[in-house]
mmCIF file with all atom_site columns, C-alpha atoms in Angstrom:
data_model
loop_
_atom_site.group_PDB
_atom_site.id
_atom_site.type_symbol
_atom_site.label_atom_id
_atom_site.label_alt_id
_atom_site.label_comp_id
_atom_site.label_asym_id
_atom_site.label_entity_id
_atom_site.label_seq_id
_atom_site.pdbx_PDB_ins_code
_atom_site.Cartn_x
_atom_site.Cartn_y
_atom_site.Cartn_z
_atom_site.occupancy
_atom_site.B_iso_or_equiv
_atom_site.pdbx_formal_charge
_atom_site.auth_seq_id
_atom_site.auth_comp_id
_atom_site.auth_asym_id
_atom_site.auth_atom_id
_atom_site.pdbx_PDB_model_num
ATOM 1   C CA . MET X 1 1   ? 46.904 -22.898 0.361   1.00 0.00 ? 1   MET X CA 1
ATOM 2   C CA . SER X 1 2   ? 47.694 -26.049 -1.609  1.00 0.00 ? 2   SER X CA 1
ATOM 3   C CA . THR X 1 3   ? 45.011 -28.091 -3.309  1.00 0.00 ? 3   THR X CA 1
ATOM 4   C CA . ASP X 1 4   ? 45.430 -30.826 -0.696  1.00 0.00 ? 4   ASP X CA 1
ATOM 5   C CA . ASP X 1 5   ? 44.937 -28.251 2.053   1.00 0.00 ? 5   ASP X CA 1
ATOM 6   C CA . GLU X 1 6   ? 41.823 -26.949 0.316   1.00 0.00 ? 6   GLU X CA 1
ATOM 7   C CA . ARG X 1 7   ? 40.425 -30.473 0.083   1.00 0.00 ? 7   ARG X CA 1
ATOM 8   C CA . ARG X 1 8   ? 41.017 -30.975 3.814   1.00 0.00 ? 8   ARG X CA 1
ATOM 9   C CA . VAL X 1 9   ? 39.212 -27.732 4.645   1.00 0.00 ? 9   VAL X CA 1
ATOM 10  C CA . VAL X 1 10  ? 36.220 -28.746 2.519   1.00 0.00 ? 10  VAL X CA 1
ATOM 11  C CA . ARG X 1 11  ? 36.188 -32.243 4.028   1.00 0.00 ? 11  ARG X CA 1
ATOM 12  C CA . GLU X 1 12  ? 36.239 -30.891 7.593   1.00 0.00 ? 12  GLU X CA 1
ATOM 13  C CA . LEU X 1 13  ? 33.584 -28.302 6.817   1.00 0.00 ? 13  LEU X CA 1
ATOM 14  C CA . VAL X 1 14  ? 31.209 -30.816 5.265   1.00 0.00 ? 14  VAL X CA 1
ATOM 15  C CA . ALA X 1 15  ? 31.786 -33.375 8.017   1.00 0.00 ? 15  ALA X CA 1
ATOM 16  C CA . ALA X 1 16  ? 30.837 -30.854 10.696  1.00 0.00 ? 16  ALA X CA 1
ATOM 17  C CA . HIS X 1 17  ? 28.261 -28.694 8.896   1.00 0.00 ? 17  HIS X CA 1
ATOM 18  C CA . GLY X 1 18  ? 27.057 -30.608 5.846   1.00 0.00 ? 18  GLY X CA 1
ATOM 19  C CA . ARG X 1 19  ? 23.386 -30.480 6.668   1.00 0.00 ? 19  ARG X CA 1
ATOM 20  C CA . THR X 1 20  ? 20.901 -28.671 4.479   1.00 0.00 ? 20  THR X CA 1
ATOM 21  C CA . TYR X 1 21  ? 18.583 -26.111 5.994   1.00 0.00 ? 21  TYR X CA 1
ATOM 22  C CA . ALA X 1 22  ? 15.611 -28.158 4.811   1.00 0.00 ? 22  ALA X CA 1
ATOM 23  C CA . GLU X 1 23  ? 16.876 -31.102 6.851   1.00 0.00 ? 23  GLU X CA 1
ATOM 24  C CA . GLU X 1 24  ? 17.343 -28.864 9.870   1.00 0.00 ? 24  GLU X CA 1
ATOM 25  C CA . ALA X 1 25  ? 13.768 -27.634 9.495   1.00 0.00 ? 25  ALA X CA 1
ATOM 26  C CA . GLY X 1 26  ? 12.458 -31.207 9.401   1.00 0.00 ? 26  GLY X CA 1
ATOM 27  C CA . ILE X 1 27  ? 11.568 -31.123 5.712   1.00 0.00 ? 27  ILE X CA 1
ATOM 28  C CA . ARG X 1 28  ? 11.996 -34.494 4.016   1.00 0.00 ? 28  ARG X CA 1
ATOM 29  C CA . LEU X 1 29  ? 12.559 -32.998 0.623   1.00 0.00 ? 29  LEU X CA 1
ATOM 30  C CA . LYS X 1 30  ? 10.872 -34.792 -2.268  1.00 0.00 ? 30  LYS X CA 1
ATOM 31  C CA . ASP X 1 31  ? 9.551  -33.646 -5.613  1.00 0.00 ? 31  ASP X CA 1
ATOM 32  C CA . THR X 1 32  ? 6.018  -33.492 -4.267  1.00 0.00 ? 32  THR X CA 1
ATOM 33  C CA . PRO X 1 33  ? 3.814  -30.484 -3.489  1.00 0.00 ? 33  PRO X CA 1
ATOM 34  C CA . GLN X 1 34  ? 3.960  -30.239 0.303   1.00 0.00 ? 34  GLN X CA 1
ATOM 35  C CA . PRO X 1 35  ? 7.747  -30.530 0.854   1.00 0.00 ? 35  PRO X CA 1
ATOM 36  C CA . LEU X 1 36  ? 8.384  -28.112 -2.004  1.00 0.00 ? 36  LEU X CA 1
ATOM 37  C CA . TYR X 1 37  ? 5.931  -25.623 -0.519  1.00 0.00 ? 37  TYR X CA 1
ATOM 38  C CA . ARG X 1 38  ? 7.522  -25.930 2.916   1.00 0.00 ? 38  ARG X CA 1
ATOM 39  C CA . LEU X 1 39  ? 10.895 -25.290 1.290   1.00 0.00 ? 39  LEU X CA 1
ATOM 40  C CA . LEU X 1 40  ? 9.533  -22.156 -0.390  1.00 0.00 ? 40  LEU X CA 1
ATOM 41  C CA . VAL X 1 41  ? 8.318  -20.875 2.977   1.00 0.00 ? 41  VAL X CA 1
ATOM 42  C CA . LEU X 1 42  ? 11.689 -21.687 4.545   1.00 0.00 ? 42  LEU X CA 1
ATOM 43  C CA . ALA X 1 43  ? 13.505 -19.826 1.754   1.00 0.00 ? 43  ALA X CA 1
ATOM 44  C CA . HIS X 1 44  ? 11.239 -16.845 2.335   1.00 0.00 ? 44  HIS X CA 1
ATOM 45  C CA . LEU X 1 45  ? 12.015 -16.861 6.054   1.00 0.00 ? 45  LEU X CA 1
ATOM 46  C CA . LEU X 1 46  ? 15.765 -17.358 5.581   1.00 0.00 ? 46  LEU X CA 1
ATOM 47  C CA . SER X 1 47  ? 16.037 -14.473 3.138   1.00 0.00 ? 47  SER X CA 1
ATOM 48  C CA . ALA X 1 48  ? 15.182 -11.884 5.809   1.00 0.00 ? 48  ALA X CA 1
ATOM 49  C CA . ARG X 1 49  ? 17.823 -10.213 7.968   1.00 0.00 ? 49  ARG X CA 1
ATOM 50  C CA . ILE X 1 50  ? 17.338 -12.632 10.820  1.00 0.00 ? 50  ILE X CA 1
ATOM 51  C CA . ARG X 1 51  ? 19.341 -15.507 12.259  1.00 0.00 ? 51  ARG X CA 1
ATOM 52  C CA . ALA X 1 52  ? 19.043 -18.741 10.328  1.00 0.00 ? 52  ALA X CA 1
ATOM 53  C CA . SER X 1 53  ? 18.243 -20.634 13.535  1.00 0.00 ? 53  SER X CA 1
ATOM 54  C CA . ILE X 1 54  ? 15.166 -18.437 14.056  1.00 0.00 ? 54  ILE X CA 1
ATOM 55  C CA . ALA X 1 55  ? 14.037 -18.906 10.462  1.00 0.00 ? 55  ALA X CA 1
ATOM 56  C CA . VAL X 1 56  ? 14.392 -22.681 10.797  1.00 0.00 ? 56  VAL X CA 1
ATOM 57  C CA . ALA X 1 57  ? 12.525 -22.738 14.124  1.00 0.00 ? 57  ALA X CA 1
ATOM 58  C CA . THR X 1 58  ? 9.767  -20.630 12.584  1.00 0.00 ? 58  THR X CA 1
ATOM 59  C CA . ALA X 1 59  ? 9.417  -22.953 9.610   1.00 0.00 ? 59  ALA X CA 1
ATOM 60  C CA . ARG X 1 60  ? 8.931  -25.791 12.093  1.00 0.00 ? 60  ARG X CA 1
ATOM 61  C CA . ALA X 1 61  ? 6.401  -23.742 14.083  1.00 0.00 ? 61  ALA X CA 1
ATOM 62  C CA . LEU X 1 62  ? 4.352  -23.008 10.959  1.00 0.00 ? 62  LEU X CA 1
ATOM 63  C CA . ASP X 1 63  ? 4.243  -26.700 10.098  1.00 0.00 ? 63  ASP X CA 1
ATOM 64  C CA . GLU X 1 64  ? 3.295  -27.624 13.661  1.00 0.00 ? 64  GLU X CA 1
ATOM 65  C CA . ALA X 1 65  ? 0.446  -25.100 13.406  1.00 0.00 ? 65  ALA X CA 1
ATOM 66  C CA . GLY X 1 66  ? -0.861 -26.978 10.369  1.00 0.00 ? 66  GLY X CA 1
ATOM 67  C CA . LEU X 1 67  ? 0.325  -24.340 7.902   1.00 0.00 ? 67  LEU X CA 1
ATOM 68  C CA . GLY X 1 68  ? 2.596  -26.627 5.905   1.00 0.00 ? 68  GLY X CA 1
ATOM 69  C CA . ASP X 1 69  ? 0.531  -26.608 2.725   1.00 0.00 ? 69  ASP X CA 1
ATOM 70  C CA . PRO X 1 70  ? -0.671 -23.675 0.621   1.00 0.00 ? 70  PRO X CA 1
ATOM 71  C CA . ARG X 1 71  ? -4.362 -24.435 0.952   1.00 0.00 ? 71  ARG X CA 1
ATOM 72  C CA . ARG X 1 72  ? -4.231 -24.345 4.734   1.00 0.00 ? 72  ARG X CA 1
ATOM 73  C CA . MET X 1 73  ? -1.925 -21.302 4.717   1.00 0.00 ? 73  MET X CA 1
ATOM 74  C CA . ALA X 1 74  ? -4.371 -19.397 2.528   1.00 0.00 ? 74  ALA X CA 1
ATOM 75  C CA . GLU X 1 75  ? -7.363 -20.426 4.636   1.00 0.00 ? 75  GLU X CA 1
ATOM 76  C CA . ALA X 1 76  ? -5.758 -19.448 7.945   1.00 0.00 ? 76  ALA X CA 1
ATOM 77  C CA . ASP X 1 77  ? -6.585 -16.006 9.214   1.00 0.00 ? 77  ASP X CA 1
ATOM 78  C CA . TRP X 1 78  ? -3.897 -13.365 9.499   1.00 0.00 ? 78  TRP X CA 1
ATOM 79  C CA . GLN X 1 79  ? -3.649 -13.578 13.295  1.00 0.00 ? 79  GLN X CA 1
ATOM 80  C CA . GLU X 1 80  ? -3.182 -17.335 13.156  1.00 0.00 ? 80  GLU X CA 1
ATOM 81  C CA . ARG X 1 81  ? -0.182 -16.832 10.890  1.00 0.00 ? 81  ARG X CA 1
ATOM 82  C CA . VAL X 1 82  ? 1.187  -14.040 13.107  1.00 0.00 ? 82  VAL X CA 1
ATOM 83  C CA . ASP X 1 83  ? 0.901  -16.253 16.184  1.00 0.00 ? 83  ASP X CA 1
ATOM 84  C CA . ALA X 1 84  ? 2.715  -19.157 14.525  1.00 0.00 ? 84  ALA X CA 1
ATOM 85  C CA . LEU X 1 85  ? 5.504  -16.841 13.358  1.00 0.00 ? 85  LEU X CA 1
ATOM 86  C CA . GLY X 1 86  ? 5.809  -15.489 16.880  1.00 0.00 ? 86  GLY X CA 1
ATOM 87  C CA . ARG X 1 87  ? 6.110  -18.949 18.381  1.00 0.00 ? 87  ARG X CA 1
ATOM 88  C CA . GLY X 1 88  ? 9.082  -19.534 16.113  1.00 0.00 ? 88  GLY X CA 1
ATOM 89  C CA . GLY X 1 89  ? 10.700 -16.317 17.289  1.00 0.00 ? 89  GLY X CA 1
ATOM 90  C CA . TYR X 1 90  ? 10.102 -14.477 14.014  1.00 0.00 ? 90  TYR X CA 1
ATOM 91  C CA . ARG X 1 91  ? 8.732  -11.383 15.723  1.00 0.00 ? 91  ARG X CA 1
ATOM 92  C CA . ARG X 1 92  ? 10.577 -8.588  13.965  1.00 0.00 ? 92  ARG X CA 1
ATOM 93  C CA . TYR X 1 93  ? 8.853  -9.260  10.646  1.00 0.00 ? 93  TYR X CA 1
ATOM 94  C CA . ASP X 1 94  ? 5.819  -11.195 11.797  1.00 0.00 ? 94  ASP X CA 1
ATOM 95  C CA . GLU X 1 95  ? 3.006  -8.907  10.649  1.00 0.00 ? 95  GLU X CA 1
ATOM 96  C CA . ARG X 1 96  ? 4.381  -8.228  7.169   1.00 0.00 ? 96  ARG X CA 1
ATOM 97  C CA . THR X 1 97  ? 5.429  -11.856 6.708   1.00 0.00 ? 97  THR X CA 1
ATOM 98  C CA . ALA X 1 98  ? 1.990  -13.120 7.769   1.00 0.00 ? 98  ALA X CA 1
ATOM 99  C CA . THR X 1 99  ? 0.446  -11.058 4.985   1.00 0.00 ? 99  THR X CA 1
ATOM 100 C CA . GLN X 1 100 ? 3.054  -12.162 2.431   1.00 0.00 ? 100 GLN X CA 1
ATOM 101 C CA . LEU X 1 101 ? 2.634  -15.842 3.279   1.00 0.00 ? 101 LEU X CA 1
ATOM 102 C CA . GLY X 1 102 ? -1.125 -15.597 2.865   1.00 0.00 ? 102 GLY X CA 1
ATOM 103 C CA . ASP X 1 103 ? -0.865 -13.747 -0.430  1.00 0.00 ? 103 ASP X CA 1
ATOM 104 C CA . GLY X 1 104 ? 1.826  -16.133 -1.684  1.00 0.00 ? 104 GLY X CA 1
ATOM 105 C CA . ALA X 1 105 ? -0.277 -19.191 -0.852  1.00 0.00 ? 105 ALA X CA 1
ATOM 106 C CA . GLU X 1 106 ? -3.243 -17.696 -2.694  1.00 0.00 ? 106 GLU X CA 1
ATOM 107 C CA . LEU X 1 107 ? -1.032 -17.039 -5.728  1.00 0.00 ? 107 LEU X CA 1
ATOM 108 C CA . LEU X 1 108 ? 0.300  -20.600 -5.705  1.00 0.00 ? 108 LEU X CA 1
ATOM 109 C CA . ASN X 1 109 ? -3.190 -22.056 -5.399  1.00 0.00 ? 109 ASN X CA 1
ATOM 110 C CA . ALA X 1 110 ? -4.731 -19.857 -8.086  1.00 0.00 ? 110 ALA X CA 1
ATOM 111 C CA . ARG X 1 111 ? -1.966 -19.965 -10.682 1.00 0.00 ? 111 ARG X CA 1
ATOM 112 C CA . TRP X 1 112 ? -0.299 -23.342 -10.165 1.00 0.00 ? 112 TRP X CA 1
ATOM 113 C CA . GLY X 1 113 ? -2.934 -25.376 -8.332  1.00 0.00 ? 113 GLY X CA 1
ATOM 114 C CA . GLY X 1 114 ? -0.884 -25.362 -5.124  1.00 0.00 ? 114 GLY X CA 1
ATOM 115 C CA . ASP X 1 115 ? 1.888  -27.334 -6.841  1.00 0.00 ? 115 ASP X CA 1
ATOM 116 C CA . LEU X 1 116 ? 5.331  -25.835 -7.413  1.00 0.00 ? 116 LEU X CA 1
ATOM 117 C CA . ARG X 1 117 ? 6.065  -28.578 -9.924  1.00 0.00 ? 117 ARG X CA 1
ATOM 118 C CA . ARG X 1 118 ? 3.698  -26.760 -12.288 1.00 0.00 ? 118 ARG X CA 1
ATOM 119 C CA . LEU X 1 119 ? 5.770  -23.606 -11.849 1.00 0.00 ? 119 LEU X CA 1
ATOM 120 C CA . ARG X 1 120 ? 8.820  -25.686 -12.684 1.00 0.00 ? 120 ARG X CA 1
ATOM 121 C CA . ARG X 1 121 ? 7.155  -27.010 -15.828 1.00 0.00 ? 121 ARG X CA 1
ATOM 122 C CA . GLU X 1 122 ? 6.235  -23.478 -16.856 1.00 0.00 ? 122 GLU X CA 1
ATOM 123 C CA . ALA X 1 123 ? 9.924  -22.501 -16.678 1.00 0.00 ? 123 ALA X CA 1
ATOM 124 C CA . ASP X 1 124 ? 10.708 -25.467 -18.949 1.00 0.00 ? 124 ASP X CA 1
ATOM 125 C CA . GLY X 1 125 ? 14.324 -25.843 -17.875 1.00 0.00 ? 125 GLY X CA 1
ATOM 126 C CA . ASP X 1 126 ? 15.146 -22.129 -18.182 1.00 0.00 ? 126 ASP X CA 1
ATOM 127 C CA . MET X 1 127 ? 16.845 -21.238 -14.891 1.00 0.00 ? 127 MET X CA 1
ATOM 128 C CA . SER X 1 128 ? 16.465 -17.494 -15.393 1.00 0.00 ? 128 SER X CA 1
ATOM 129 C CA . GLU X 1 129 ? 12.740 -17.959 -15.896 1.00 0.00 ? 129 GLU X CA 1
ATOM 130 C CA . LEU X 1 130 ? 12.529 -20.259 -12.884 1.00 0.00 ? 130 LEU X CA 1
ATOM 131 C CA . ARG X 1 131 ? 14.215 -17.614 -10.726 1.00 0.00 ? 131 ARG X CA 1
ATOM 132 C CA . ARG X 1 132 ? 11.861 -14.964 -12.095 1.00 0.00 ? 132 ARG X CA 1
ATOM 133 C CA . LEU X 1 133 ? 8.759  -17.036 -11.364 1.00 0.00 ? 133 LEU X CA 1
ATOM 134 C CA . LEU X 1 134 ? 9.880  -17.749 -7.803  1.00 0.00 ? 134 LEU X CA 1
ATOM 135 C CA . GLN X 1 135 ? 10.277 -14.027 -7.241  1.00 0.00 ? 135 GLN X CA 1
ATOM 136 C CA . GLU X 1 136 ? 6.620  -13.481 -8.067  1.00 0.00 ? 136 GLU X CA 1
ATOM 137 C CA . PHE X 1 137 ? 5.827  -14.715 -4.555  1.00 0.00 ? 137 PHE X CA 1
ATOM 138 C CA . PRO X 1 138 ? 5.551  -11.786 -2.137  1.00 0.00 ? 138 PRO X CA 1
ATOM 139 C CA . GLY X 1 139 ? 8.658  -11.550 0.041   1.00 0.00 ? 139 GLY X CA 1
ATOM 140 C CA . VAL X 1 140 ? 10.752 -13.819 -2.190  1.00 0.00 ? 140 VAL X CA 1
ATOM 141 C CA . GLY X 1 141 ? 13.434 -11.752 -3.876  1.00 0.00 ? 141 GLY X CA 1
ATOM 142 C CA . PRO X 1 142 ? 16.678 -12.798 -5.571  1.00 0.00 ? 142 PRO X CA 1
ATOM 143 C CA . ALA X 1 143 ? 18.138 -14.086 -2.289  1.00 0.00 ? 143 ALA X CA 1
ATOM 144 C CA . GLY X 1 144 ? 15.040 -16.127 -1.518  1.00 0.00 ? 144 GLY X CA 1
ATOM 145 C CA . ALA X 1 145 ? 15.002 -17.636 -5.010  1.00 0.00 ? 145 ALA X CA 1
ATOM 146 C CA . ASP X 1 146 ? 18.681 -18.561 -4.636  1.00 0.00 ? 146 ASP X CA 1
ATOM 147 C CA . ILE X 1 147 ? 18.023 -20.218 -1.279  1.00 0.00 ? 147 ILE X CA 1
ATOM 148 C CA . PHE X 1 148 ? 15.140 -22.224 -2.691  1.00 0.00 ? 148 PHE X CA 1
ATOM 149 C CA . LEU X 1 149 ? 17.139 -23.452 -5.691  1.00 0.00 ? 149 LEU X CA 1
ATOM 150 C CA . ARG X 1 150 ? 20.226 -24.130 -3.579  1.00 0.00 ? 150 ARG X CA 1
ATOM 151 C CA . GLU X 1 151 ? 18.191 -26.647 -1.600  1.00 0.00 ? 151 GLU X CA 1
ATOM 152 C CA . ALA X 1 152 ? 15.808 -27.804 -4.353  1.00 0.00 ? 152 ALA X CA 1
ATOM 153 C CA . GLN X 1 153 ? 18.706 -28.921 -6.552  1.00 0.00 ? 153 GLN X CA 1
ATOM 154 C CA . ARG X 1 154 ? 18.509 -32.232 -4.695  1.00 0.00 ? 154 ARG X CA 1
ATOM 155 C CA . VAL X 1 155 ? 15.203 -32.979 -6.424  1.00 0.00 ? 155 VAL X CA 1
ATOM 156 C CA . TRP X 1 156 ? 15.273 -30.594 -9.404  1.00 0.00 ? 156 TRP X CA 1
ATOM 157 C CA . PRO X 1 157 ? 18.371 -31.699 -11.360 1.00 0.00 ? 157 PRO X CA 1
ATOM 158 C CA . GLU X 1 158 ? 18.246 -28.761 -13.762 1.00 0.00 ? 158 GLU X CA 1
ATOM 159 C CA . ALA X 1 159 ? 19.070 -26.449 -10.831 1.00 0.00 ? 159 ALA X CA 1
ATOM 160 C CA . ALA X 1 160 ? 22.302 -28.323 -10.057 1.00 0.00 ? 160 ALA X CA 1
ATOM 161 C CA . PRO X 1 161 ? 24.999 -27.534 -9.416  1.00 0.00 ? 161 PRO X CA 1
ATOM 162 C CA . CYS X 1 162 ? 23.916 -24.423 -7.550  1.00 0.00 ? 162 CYS X CA 1
ATOM 163 C CA . LEU X 1 163 ? 26.453 -22.597 -5.422  1.00 0.00 ? 163 LEU X CA 1
ATOM 164 C CA . ASP X 1 164 ? 24.944 -19.157 -4.966  1.00 0.00 ? 164 ASP X CA 1
ATOM 165 C CA . ARG X 1 165 ? 26.555 -15.883 -3.919  1.00 0.00 ? 165 ARG X CA 1
ATOM 166 C CA . LYS X 1 166 ? 26.249 -16.645 -0.223  1.00 0.00 ? 166 LYS X CA 1
ATOM 167 C CA . ALA X 1 167 ? 27.959 -20.031 -0.666  1.00 0.00 ? 167 ALA X CA 1
ATOM 168 C CA . LEU X 1 168 ? 30.796 -18.422 -2.615  1.00 0.00 ? 168 LEU X CA 1
ATOM 169 C CA . GLN X 1 169 ? 31.095 -15.828 0.142   1.00 0.00 ? 169 GLN X CA 1
ATOM 170 C CA . GLY X 1 170 ? 31.658 -18.701 2.555   1.00 0.00 ? 170 GLY X CA 1
ATOM 171 C CA . ALA X 1 171 ? 34.348 -20.114 0.279   1.00 0.00 ? 171 ALA X CA 1
ATOM 172 C CA . ARG X 1 172 ? 36.197 -16.802 0.331   1.00 0.00 ? 172 ARG X CA 1
ATOM 173 C CA . ARG X 1 173 ? 36.021 -16.659 4.131   1.00 0.00 ? 173 ARG X CA 1
ATOM 174 C CA . LEU X 1 174 ? 37.601 -20.117 4.234   1.00 0.00 ? 174 LEU X CA 1
ATOM 175 C CA . GLY X 1 175 ? 40.391 -19.097 1.877   1.00 0.00 ? 175 GLY X CA 1
ATOM 176 C CA . LEU X 1 176 ? 39.012 -21.392 -0.816  1.00 0.00 ? 176 LEU X CA 1
ATOM 177 C CA . PRO X 1 177 ? 38.570 -20.536 -4.495  1.00 0.00 ? 177 PRO X CA 1
ATOM 178 C CA . ALA X 1 178 ? 35.289 -18.713 -5.028  1.00 0.00 ? 178 ALA X CA 1
ATOM 179 C CA . GLU X 1 179 ? 34.618 -20.604 -8.248  1.00 0.00 ? 179 GLU X CA 1
ATOM 180 C CA . ALA X 1 180 ? 31.840 -23.184 -8.374  1.00 0.00 ? 180 ALA X CA 1
ATOM 181 C CA . ASP X 1 181 ? 33.663 -25.653 -10.618 1.00 0.00 ? 181 ASP X CA 1
ATOM 182 C CA . ARG X 1 182 ? 36.759 -25.708 -8.437  1.00 0.00 ? 182 ARG X CA 1
ATOM 183 C CA . LEU X 1 183 ? 34.761 -26.052 -5.230  1.00 0.00 ? 183 LEU X CA 1
ATOM 184 C CA . LEU X 1 184 ? 32.790 -28.964 -6.643  1.00 0.00 ? 184 LEU X CA 1
ATOM 185 C CA . ASP X 1 185 ? 36.033 -30.650 -7.635  1.00 0.00 ? 185 ASP X CA 1
ATOM 186 C CA . LEU X 1 186 ? 37.463 -30.148 -4.139  1.00 0.00 ? 186 LEU X CA 1
ATOM 187 C CA . ALA X 1 187 ? 34.292 -31.628 -2.626  1.00 0.00 ? 187 ALA X CA 1
ATOM 188 C CA . GLY X 1 188 ? 34.521 -34.860 -4.592  1.00 0.00 ? 188 GLY X CA 1
ATOM 189 C CA . ASP X 1 189 ? 31.349 -36.932 -4.197  1.00 0.00 ? 189 ASP X CA 1
ATOM 190 C CA . THR X 1 190 ? 29.656 -34.481 -1.819  1.00 0.00 ? 190 THR X CA 1
ATOM 191 C CA . GLU X 1 191 ? 26.215 -33.448 -3.063  1.00 0.00 ? 191 GLU X CA 1
ATOM 192 C CA . PRO X 1 192 ? 26.159 -29.848 -4.314  1.00 0.00 ? 192 PRO X CA 1
ATOM 193 C CA . ALA X 1 193 ? 23.249 -29.027 -1.990  1.00 0.00 ? 193 ALA X CA 1
ATOM 194 C CA . VAL X 1 194 ? 25.193 -30.290 1.014   1.00 0.00 ? 194 VAL X CA 1
ATOM 195 C CA . LEU X 1 195 ? 28.354 -28.444 -0.020  1.00 0.00 ? 195 LEU X CA 1
ATOM 196 C CA . ALA X 1 196 ? 26.369 -25.253 -0.582  1.00 0.00 ? 196 ALA X CA 1
ATOM 197 C CA . ALA X 1 197 ? 24.707 -25.447 2.833   1.00 0.00 ? 197 ALA X CA 1
ATOM 198 C CA . ALA X 1 198 ? 28.052 -26.000 4.558   1.00 0.00 ? 198 ALA X CA 1
ATOM 199 C CA . LEU X 1 199 ? 29.612 -23.055 2.743   1.00 0.00 ? 199 LEU X CA 1
ATOM 200 C CA . VAL X 1 200 ? 26.674 -20.826 3.642   1.00 0.00 ? 200 VAL X CA 1
ATOM 201 C CA . ARG X 1 201 ? 27.096 -21.743 7.295   1.00 0.00 ? 201 ARG X CA 1
ATOM 202 C CA . ALA X 1 202 ? 30.731 -20.635 6.999   1.00 0.00 ? 202 ALA X CA 1
ATOM 203 C CA . ALA X 1 203 ? 29.581 -17.383 5.415   1.00 0.00 ? 203 ALA X CA 1
ATOM 204 C CA . VAL X 1 204 ? 27.211 -16.490 8.240   1.00 0.00 ? 204 VAL X CA 1
ATOM 205 C CA . ASP X 1 205 ? 29.308 -17.761 11.163  1.00 0.00 ? 205 ASP X CA 1
ATOM 206 C CA . LYS X 1 206 ? 33.015 -17.016 11.369  1.00 0.00 ? 206 LYS X CA 1
ATOM 207 C CA . ASP X 1 207 ? 33.429 -19.704 14.045  1.00 0.00 ? 207 ASP X CA 1
ATOM 208 C CA . VAL X 1 208 ? 32.284 -22.345 11.564  1.00 0.00 ? 208 VAL X CA 1
ATOM 209 C CA . ALA X 1 209 ? 34.957 -21.210 9.134   1.00 0.00 ? 209 ALA X CA 1
ATOM 210 C CA . GLY X 1 210 ? 37.604 -21.027 11.838  1.00 0.00 ? 210 GLY X CA 1
ATOM 211 C CA . ASP X 1 211 ? 36.865 -24.518 13.134  1.00 0.00 ? 211 ASP X CA 1
ATOM 212 C CA . ALA X 1 212 ? 37.090 -26.026 9.654   1.00 0.00 ? 212 ALA X CA 1
ATOM 213 C CA . GLN X 1 213 ? 40.440 -24.361 9.043   1.00 0.00 ? 213 GLN X CA 1
ATOM 214 C CA . ASP X 1 214 ? 41.784 -25.347 12.446  1.00 0.00 ? 214 ASP X CA 1
ATOM 215 C CA . HIS X 1 215 ? 40.793 -29.007 12.088  1.00 0.00 ? 215 HIS X CA 1
ATOM 216 C CA . ALA X 1 216 ? 42.140 -29.167 8.549   1.00 0.00 ? 216 ALA X CA 1
ATOM 217 C CA . GLY X 1 217 ? 45.481 -27.822 9.729   1.00 0.00 ? 217 GLY X CA 1
#
C-alpha cells in the first residue's frame, strides 16, 4: 500500500469512526474530578471481555443511577451497584465488578481525596508510575490503564501521543504500519485520542476495518 493509500484509509476510518469512547458514554472530558472518575470507571468496564457497546451503556447506566462520582459510588450499597450494572447489560461480571467499583472508590477517596488529578501529580510526569498507580484500582490492569490514558491524553498532555497495543492491532488489521510515529504522520491534524479510538474500533470489529479499506479504494 502506498503512503497516499494509507492516508486515505486513515482519513476514511477517522471520518466514520473517529469518536472517543468517553464521548460515546456521554462523558464531557475535562481535567476535573468527576469526568476523570467517570473515565476511570469506563476504562475498568471496557477492559473486561465484553462488547464495548455494553461497557459504554453500563457507564451511562451508572451515571444515571447517581454513581458518577467516587463519594457516591463508595456510599452506595453493593446491591445498588449490581442493579445499575445489570441495567447497562453488564451481567456477566456484575457481582465482582460491583465490589471492585466500591473498593476502588474508597481507595480514591482515602488516598487521593476523590481526585485523580492528585494521582497524576504523584506520578509527576513519569508515565510508568502513572500506569502503575492506575493499576492499584481493583479491576484495572494493564489494559484498563492503557484505555484510561488513551482517552485521558486529551486533557493530560504528558500521556500524548498514546496509541496503545489495541490501537496498533487495529492498524495491522487495516494494513497500516503498526508504528505510532508513522500513524500519527498519516493522520495529519487528527487528535491522537481520536485516531486511537478509531483504530481500536477497527481492531475489535473487522467490518469497521473493511469499510475503511473499501471506501479508501
